[in-house]
Amino acid sequence: MSKPRTPVYFLSTGGPNIMYNKTHPAYTQLISIGREITTQVRPRAVVVFSAHWQSPSPSSILVNTSESVPLIYDFYNFPAHYYEEKYPHRGSKEVAGRVMKLLGEAGIKSEGVERGLDHGIWSGFKVLFEPGSERELKDVPIVQVSMFGGEDVESHMRLGRAVEKLREEGVLVMVTGMTVHNLRAFRNNREFKGVYPFAESFDEALREAVEGGEPGEERNDRMVKLVERDDARQAHPTFDHLLPIHISVGAAGNDKGKRLWTLPEGSMAWGQFRFGEVTA
C-alpha cells in the first residue's frame, strides 16, 4: 500500500524569541502542529523554504546540498545565549539532488550550495520538533531551498508546483514566513499595544484567498490579486515573509487549504495553514 500524499504547511514562526516565549499563544499552536507532523504525517524528509533565504537571481534557485548543516544566527542585538542555541539535524544530498532534478524538469535553473540553516527555520523548528521530546524529528533530514530573488508572485507559485511531486514520495514541504510582517511599524511605535487595522484586514484577506472558492487556477488568481490590495504594502513593506505562502499554494496543487489558527498582534499576524489532508 502506497504512503498517503503528504500535506503542505505554511507556518508563521516569528523571530528567534519564540524559542523562549512559552506563554505566547503561537508557541502552543506550533507544538500542536509539530505533534501532528511527527505522529501522523511521519515524513521521511523535510524540504523547507524560509523568508530568510533568497537567491541573488530572480530566475534561479539555490539548494543546500550539505549533509552537515550548521546554524546561521542571522539576527542582531539579542541576548548572548540566543547565539549559543543548538538544533541537532542533518541534510541529505539525495533529497537535495531530487529537488534539483524536479526544478530542472520544470525549467527552473538551480545550483547546489553548502549553507547553514537560518533562524527562519531552526528557531521555529526547536518549538515544533523539540529535541528530546516526543515531537523530535528523529533521523529525518532537512533540506532548505531558497526563494527567487525579487518579488514575483507567479514565479514563486511555479517554484512550489515544481516540488509538488515530492509529496508523493514521503517528503514534507514546509514554508515559513508571517501572514503579516511589518517590523517598521513595530520599531517606529514600540509603545503601541493595539492591533493595526492592516494586520487584521490583510490576515483575513489572505485566509479568503486561500480558502475561498476552488483551489488550482482560481486560487492562484486570488493569490496574485492579494498583493495588489491597498493594504498589502502596509502588511508587508517587502514581500519576503509573504511569498513563502505562494510557494505553498503552488506545492498544494489542487488540494484545499485551511487556516489552522491565527493571531493578529500589533503589526504582525501569526496565520498557520495546512494544504491537503492528514491521515493517521
GROMACS .gro file of C-alpha atoms in nm:
model
  280
    1MET     CA    1   0.000   0.000   0.000
    2SER     CA    2   0.146   0.335  -0.102
    3LYS     CA    3   0.201   0.604   0.158
    4PRO     CA    4  -0.055   0.890   0.153
    5ARG     CA    5   0.041   1.216  -0.015
    6THR     CA    6   0.191   1.449   0.244
    7PRO     CA    7   0.027   1.784   0.320
    8VAL     CA    8   0.198   2.123   0.283
    9TYR     CA    9   0.240   2.363   0.575
   10PHE     CA   10   0.285   2.738   0.582
   11LEU     CA   11   0.388   2.840   0.933
   12SER     CA   12   0.426   3.182   1.090
   13THR     CA   13   0.717   3.127   1.328
   14GLY     CA   14   0.806   3.482   1.436
   15GLY     CA   15   1.154   3.582   1.550
   16PRO     CA   16   1.407   3.378   1.747
   17ASN     CA   17   1.242   3.479   2.075
   18ILE     CA   18   0.964   3.227   2.001
   19MET     CA   19   1.202   2.964   2.144
   20TYR     CA   20   1.166   3.113   2.491
   21ASN     CA   21   0.823   3.273   2.480
   22LYS     CA   22   0.632   2.973   2.614
   23THR     CA   23   0.335   3.184   2.722
   24HIS     CA   24   0.273   3.319   2.372
   25PRO     CA   25  -0.032   3.154   2.209
   26ALA     CA   26   0.173   3.079   1.894
   27TYR     CA   27   0.409   2.863   2.098
   28THR     CA   28   0.125   2.628   2.190
   29GLN     CA   29  -0.001   2.618   1.831
   30LEU     CA   30   0.343   2.527   1.696
   31ILE     CA   31   0.368   2.244   1.948
   32SER     CA   32   0.033   2.109   1.829
   33ILE     CA   33   0.135   2.127   1.463
   34GLY     CA   34   0.470   1.965   1.537
   35ARG     CA   35   0.294   1.678   1.711
   36GLU     CA   36   0.063   1.635   1.411
   37ILE     CA   37   0.360   1.614   1.177
   38THR     CA   38   0.566   1.369   1.379
   39THR     CA   39   0.281   1.138   1.483
   40GLN     CA   40   0.053   1.148   1.180
   41VAL     CA   41   0.241   1.272   0.874
   42ARG     CA   42   0.569   1.098   0.965
   43PRO     CA   43   0.776   1.228   0.671
   44ARG     CA   44   1.094   1.062   0.555
   45ALA     CA   45   1.246   1.405   0.481
   46VAL     CA   46   1.154   1.774   0.500
   47VAL     CA   47   1.211   2.027   0.222
   48VAL     CA   48   1.172   2.376   0.360
   49PHE     CA   49   1.164   2.733   0.228
   50SER     CA   50   1.230   3.031   0.454
   51ALA     CA   51   1.168   3.403   0.421
   52HIS     CA   52   1.535   3.449   0.510
   53TRP     CA   53   1.696   3.289   0.205
   54GLN     CA   54   1.650   3.449  -0.133
   55SER     CA   55   1.860   3.368  -0.436
   56PRO     CA   56   2.064   3.658  -0.577
   57SER     CA   57   1.890   3.586  -0.907
   58PRO     CA   58   1.521   3.634  -0.996
   59SER     CA   59   1.541   3.333  -1.228
   60SER     CA   60   1.740   3.066  -1.044
   61ILE     CA   61   1.725   2.880  -0.713
   62LEU     CA   62   1.986   2.766  -0.462
   63VAL     CA   63   1.958   2.427  -0.289
   64ASN     CA   64   2.151   2.333   0.023
   65THR     CA   65   2.335   2.010  -0.055
   66SER     CA   66   2.533   1.991   0.269
   67GLU     CA   67   2.496   1.679   0.484
   68SER     CA   68   2.633   1.853   0.794
   69VAL     CA   69   2.442   2.177   0.832
   70PRO     CA   70   2.547   2.442   1.085
   71LEU     CA   71   2.308   2.702   1.222
   72ILE     CA   72   2.308   3.060   1.095
   73TYR     CA   73   2.250   3.317   1.368
   74ASP     CA   74   2.107   3.575   1.127
   75PHE     CA   75   1.959   3.808   1.388
   76TYR     CA   76   2.105   4.100   1.578
   77ASN     CA   77   2.101   4.264   1.923
   78PHE     CA   78   1.959   3.965   2.105
   79PRO     CA   79   2.093   3.832   2.439
   80ALA     CA   80   2.416   3.633   2.419
   81HIS     CA   81   2.253   3.298   2.496
   82TYR     CA   82   2.049   3.317   2.174
   83TYR     CA   83   2.376   3.273   1.983
   84GLU     CA   84   2.461   2.960   2.179
   85GLU     CA   85   2.144   2.773   2.085
   86LYS     CA   86   2.175   2.438   1.905
   87TYR     CA   87   1.936   2.241   1.690
   88PRO     CA   88   2.060   1.890   1.600
   89HIS     CA   89   1.975   1.800   1.242
   90ARG     CA   90   2.128   1.683   0.915
   91GLY     CA   91   2.088   1.743   0.546
   92SER     CA   92   2.063   1.499   0.255
   93LYS     CA   93   2.247   1.507  -0.076
   94GLU     CA   94   1.997   1.256  -0.211
   95VAL     CA   95   1.693   1.471  -0.132
   96ALA     CA   96   1.872   1.787  -0.247
   97GLY     CA   97   1.956   1.614  -0.575
   98ARG     CA   98   1.594   1.511  -0.619
   99VAL     CA   99   1.482   1.871  -0.564
  100MET     CA  100   1.727   1.995  -0.825
  101LYS     CA  101   1.609   1.731  -1.073
  102LEU     CA  102   1.245   1.837  -1.028
  103LEU     CA  103   1.338   2.203  -1.065
  104GLY     CA  104   1.519   2.122  -1.388
  105GLU     CA  105   1.219   1.931  -1.522
  106ALA     CA  106   1.010   2.242  -1.453
  107GLY     CA  107   1.255   2.462  -1.643
  108ILE     CA  108   1.393   2.628  -1.330
  109LYS     CA  109   1.768   2.673  -1.304
  110SER     CA  110   1.923   2.567  -0.975
  111GLU     CA  111   2.263   2.538  -0.811
  112GLY     CA  112   2.372   2.326  -0.520
  113VAL     CA  113   2.548   2.513  -0.240
  114GLU     CA  114   2.666   2.437   0.113
  115ARG     CA  115   2.496   2.664   0.361
  116GLY     CA  116   2.372   2.668   0.718
  117LEU     CA  117   2.013   2.661   0.837
  118ASP     CA  118   1.880   3.012   0.904
  119HIS     CA  119   1.672   3.116   1.204
  120GLY     CA  120   1.359   3.138   0.990
  121ILE     CA  121   1.368   2.759   1.018
  122TRP     CA  122   1.565   2.639   1.318
  123SER     CA  123   1.420   2.867   1.587
  124GLY     CA  124   1.065   2.765   1.495
  125PHE     CA  125   1.166   2.401   1.447
  126LYS     CA  126   1.302   2.397   1.803
  127VAL     CA  127   0.945   2.455   1.918
  128LEU     CA  128   0.775   2.236   1.658
  129PHE     CA  129   1.016   1.945   1.691
  130GLU     CA  130   1.175   1.998   2.032
  131PRO     CA  131   1.489   1.784   2.061
  132GLY     CA  132   1.445   1.511   2.321
  133SER     CA  133   1.065   1.535   2.315
  134GLU     CA  134   0.809   1.305   2.155
  135ARG     CA  135   0.794   1.564   1.873
  136GLU     CA  136   1.160   1.534   1.776
  137LEU     CA  137   1.220   1.472   1.404
  138LYS     CA  138   1.450   1.176   1.457
  139ASP     CA  139   1.661   1.072   1.159
  140VAL     CA  140   1.460   1.295   0.924
  141PRO     CA  141   1.686   1.508   0.702
  142ILE     CA  142   1.606   1.875   0.642
  143VAL     CA  143   1.691   2.031   0.306
  144GLN     CA  144   1.649   2.406   0.267
  145VAL     CA  145   1.572   2.558  -0.072
  146SER     CA  146   1.594   2.930  -0.148
  147MET     CA  147   1.325   3.155  -0.283
  148PHE     CA  148   1.384   3.351  -0.601
  149GLY     CA  149   1.537   3.693  -0.577
  150GLY     CA  150   1.275   3.962  -0.631
  151GLU     CA  151   0.903   3.969  -0.556
  152ASP     CA  152   0.733   3.798  -0.850
  153VAL     CA  153   0.433   3.610  -0.715
  154GLU     CA  154   0.375   3.379  -1.010
  155SER     CA  155   0.741   3.267  -1.013
  156HIS     CA  156   0.708   3.155  -0.653
  157MET     CA  157   0.388   2.962  -0.720
  158ARG     CA  158   0.569   2.797  -1.010
  159LEU     CA  159   0.853   2.709  -0.770
  160GLY     CA  160   0.603   2.537  -0.543
  161ARG     CA  161   0.448   2.345  -0.831
  162ALA     CA  162   0.793   2.219  -0.928
  163VAL     CA  163   0.837   2.040  -0.595
  164GLU     CA  164   0.478   1.916  -0.559
  165LYS     CA  165   0.579   1.569  -0.673
  166LEU     CA  166   0.790   1.528  -0.358
  167ARG     CA  167   0.464   1.488  -0.168
  168GLU     CA  168   0.408   1.154  -0.343
  169GLU     CA  169   0.748   1.039  -0.215
  170GLY     CA  170   0.702   1.082   0.159
  171VAL     CA  171   0.872   1.422   0.165
  172LEU     CA  172   0.707   1.703   0.358
  173VAL     CA  173   0.712   2.050   0.201
  174MET     CA  174   0.713   2.327   0.463
  175VAL     CA  175   0.746   2.702   0.429
  176THR     CA  176   0.795   2.964   0.698
  177GLY     CA  177   0.712   3.334   0.699
  178MET     CA  178   0.440   3.551   0.856
  179THR     CA  179   0.091   3.631   0.730
  180VAL     CA  180   0.155   3.994   0.830
  181HIS     CA  181   0.506   4.126   0.889
  182ASN     CA  182   0.570   4.498   0.934
  183LEU     CA  183   0.876   4.546   1.153
  184ARG     CA  184   0.894   4.913   1.055
  185ALA     CA  185   0.563   4.990   1.223
  186PHE     CA  186   0.672   4.798   1.532
  187ARG     CA  187   1.006   4.979   1.558
  188ASN     CA  188   0.855   5.320   1.492
  189ASN     CA  189   0.596   5.287   1.766
  190ARG     CA  190   0.708   5.039   2.029
  191GLU     CA  191   0.461   5.179   2.282
  192PHE     CA  192   0.159   5.086   2.068
  193LYS     CA  193  -0.029   4.799   2.234
  194GLY     CA  194  -0.321   4.753   1.997
  195VAL     CA  195  -0.359   4.583   1.659
  196TYR     CA  196  -0.304   4.785   1.344
  197PRO     CA  197  -0.608   4.772   1.111
  198PHE     CA  198  -0.395   4.640   0.823
  199ALA     CA  199  -0.287   4.342   1.036
  200GLU     CA  200  -0.647   4.228   1.073
  201SER     CA  201  -0.767   4.317   0.724
  202PHE     CA  202  -0.478   4.158   0.533
  203ASP     CA  203  -0.466   3.849   0.753
  204GLU     CA  204  -0.834   3.790   0.678
  205ALA     CA  205  -0.789   3.864   0.307
  206LEU     CA  206  -0.513   3.604   0.295
  207ARG     CA  207  -0.741   3.346   0.454
  208GLU     CA  208  -1.013   3.424   0.198
  209ALA     CA  209  -0.763   3.394  -0.087
  210VAL     CA  210  -0.652   3.051   0.035
  211GLU     CA  211  -0.987   2.907   0.145
  212GLY     CA  212  -1.243   3.082  -0.077
  213GLY     CA  213  -1.367   2.918  -0.395
  214GLU     CA  214  -1.186   2.640  -0.575
  215PRO     CA  215  -0.817   2.551  -0.545
  216GLY     CA  216  -0.597   2.538  -0.853
  217GLU     CA  217  -0.606   2.816  -1.111
  218GLU     CA  218  -0.889   3.005  -0.941
  219ARG     CA  219  -0.695   3.015  -0.615
  220ASN     CA  220  -0.377   3.112  -0.798
  221ASP     CA  221  -0.559   3.414  -0.941
  222ARG     CA  222  -0.673   3.515  -0.595
  223MET     CA  223  -0.318   3.488  -0.462
  224VAL     CA  224  -0.193   3.718  -0.739
  225LYS     CA  225  -0.465   3.973  -0.668
  226LEU     CA  226  -0.387   3.958  -0.297
  227VAL     CA  227  -0.063   4.154  -0.339
  228GLU     CA  228  -0.249   4.424  -0.534
  229ARG     CA  229  -0.463   4.519  -0.233
  230ASP     CA  230  -0.426   4.869  -0.087
  231ASP     CA  231  -0.316   4.725   0.247
  232ALA     CA  232  -0.061   4.478   0.103
  233ARG     CA  233   0.240   4.707   0.144
  234GLN     CA  234   0.125   4.807   0.490
  235ALA     CA  235   0.109   4.442   0.590
  236HIS     CA  236   0.431   4.358   0.409
  237PRO     CA  237   0.660   4.653   0.322
  238THR     CA  238   0.867   4.386   0.149
  239PHE     CA  239   0.716   4.056   0.036
  240ASP     CA  240   0.988   3.823   0.165
  241HIS     CA  241   0.768   3.694   0.451
  242LEU     CA  242   0.458   3.668   0.228
  243LEU     CA  243   0.595   3.492  -0.080
  244PRO     CA  244   0.652   3.166   0.110
  245ILE     CA  245   0.276   3.111   0.117
  246HIS     CA  246   0.269   3.146  -0.261
  247ILE     CA  247   0.523   2.862  -0.273
  248SER     CA  248   0.295   2.652  -0.054
  249VAL     CA  249  -0.006   2.729  -0.277
  250GLY     CA  250   0.195   2.608  -0.576
  251ALA     CA  251   0.303   2.291  -0.397
  252ALA     CA  252  -0.056   2.228  -0.290
  253GLY     CA  253  -0.172   2.183  -0.648
  254ASN     CA  254  -0.546   2.119  -0.633
  255ASP     CA  255  -0.554   2.040  -0.262
  256LYS     CA  256  -0.764   2.268  -0.046
  257GLY     CA  257  -0.601   2.494   0.209
  258LYS     CA  258  -0.718   2.557   0.563
  259ARG     CA  259  -0.614   2.817   0.817
  260LEU     CA  260  -0.548   2.625   1.136
  261TRP     CA  261  -0.510   2.929   1.361
  262THR     CA  262  -0.416   3.295   1.358
  263LEU     CA  263  -0.346   3.587   1.587
  264PRO     CA  264  -0.318   3.947   1.458
  265GLU     CA  265  -0.077   4.113   1.703
  266GLY     CA  266   0.038   4.472   1.665
  267SER     CA  267   0.185   4.499   1.316
  268MET     CA  268   0.215   4.121   1.275
  269ALA     CA  269  -0.014   3.822   1.223
  270TRP     CA  270   0.056   3.458   1.302
  271GLY     CA  271  -0.156   3.266   1.050
  272GLN     CA  272  -0.086   2.891   1.029
  273PHE     CA  273  -0.204   2.700   0.720
  274ARG     CA  274  -0.218   2.342   0.604
  275PHE     CA  275  -0.287   2.232   0.248
  276GLY     CA  276  -0.412   1.879   0.189
  277GLU     CA  277  -0.527   1.620   0.436
  278VAL     CA  278  -0.360   1.442   0.724
  279THR     CA  279  -0.433   1.073   0.761
  280ALA     CA  280  -0.326   0.883   1.070
   0.00000   0.00000   0.00000
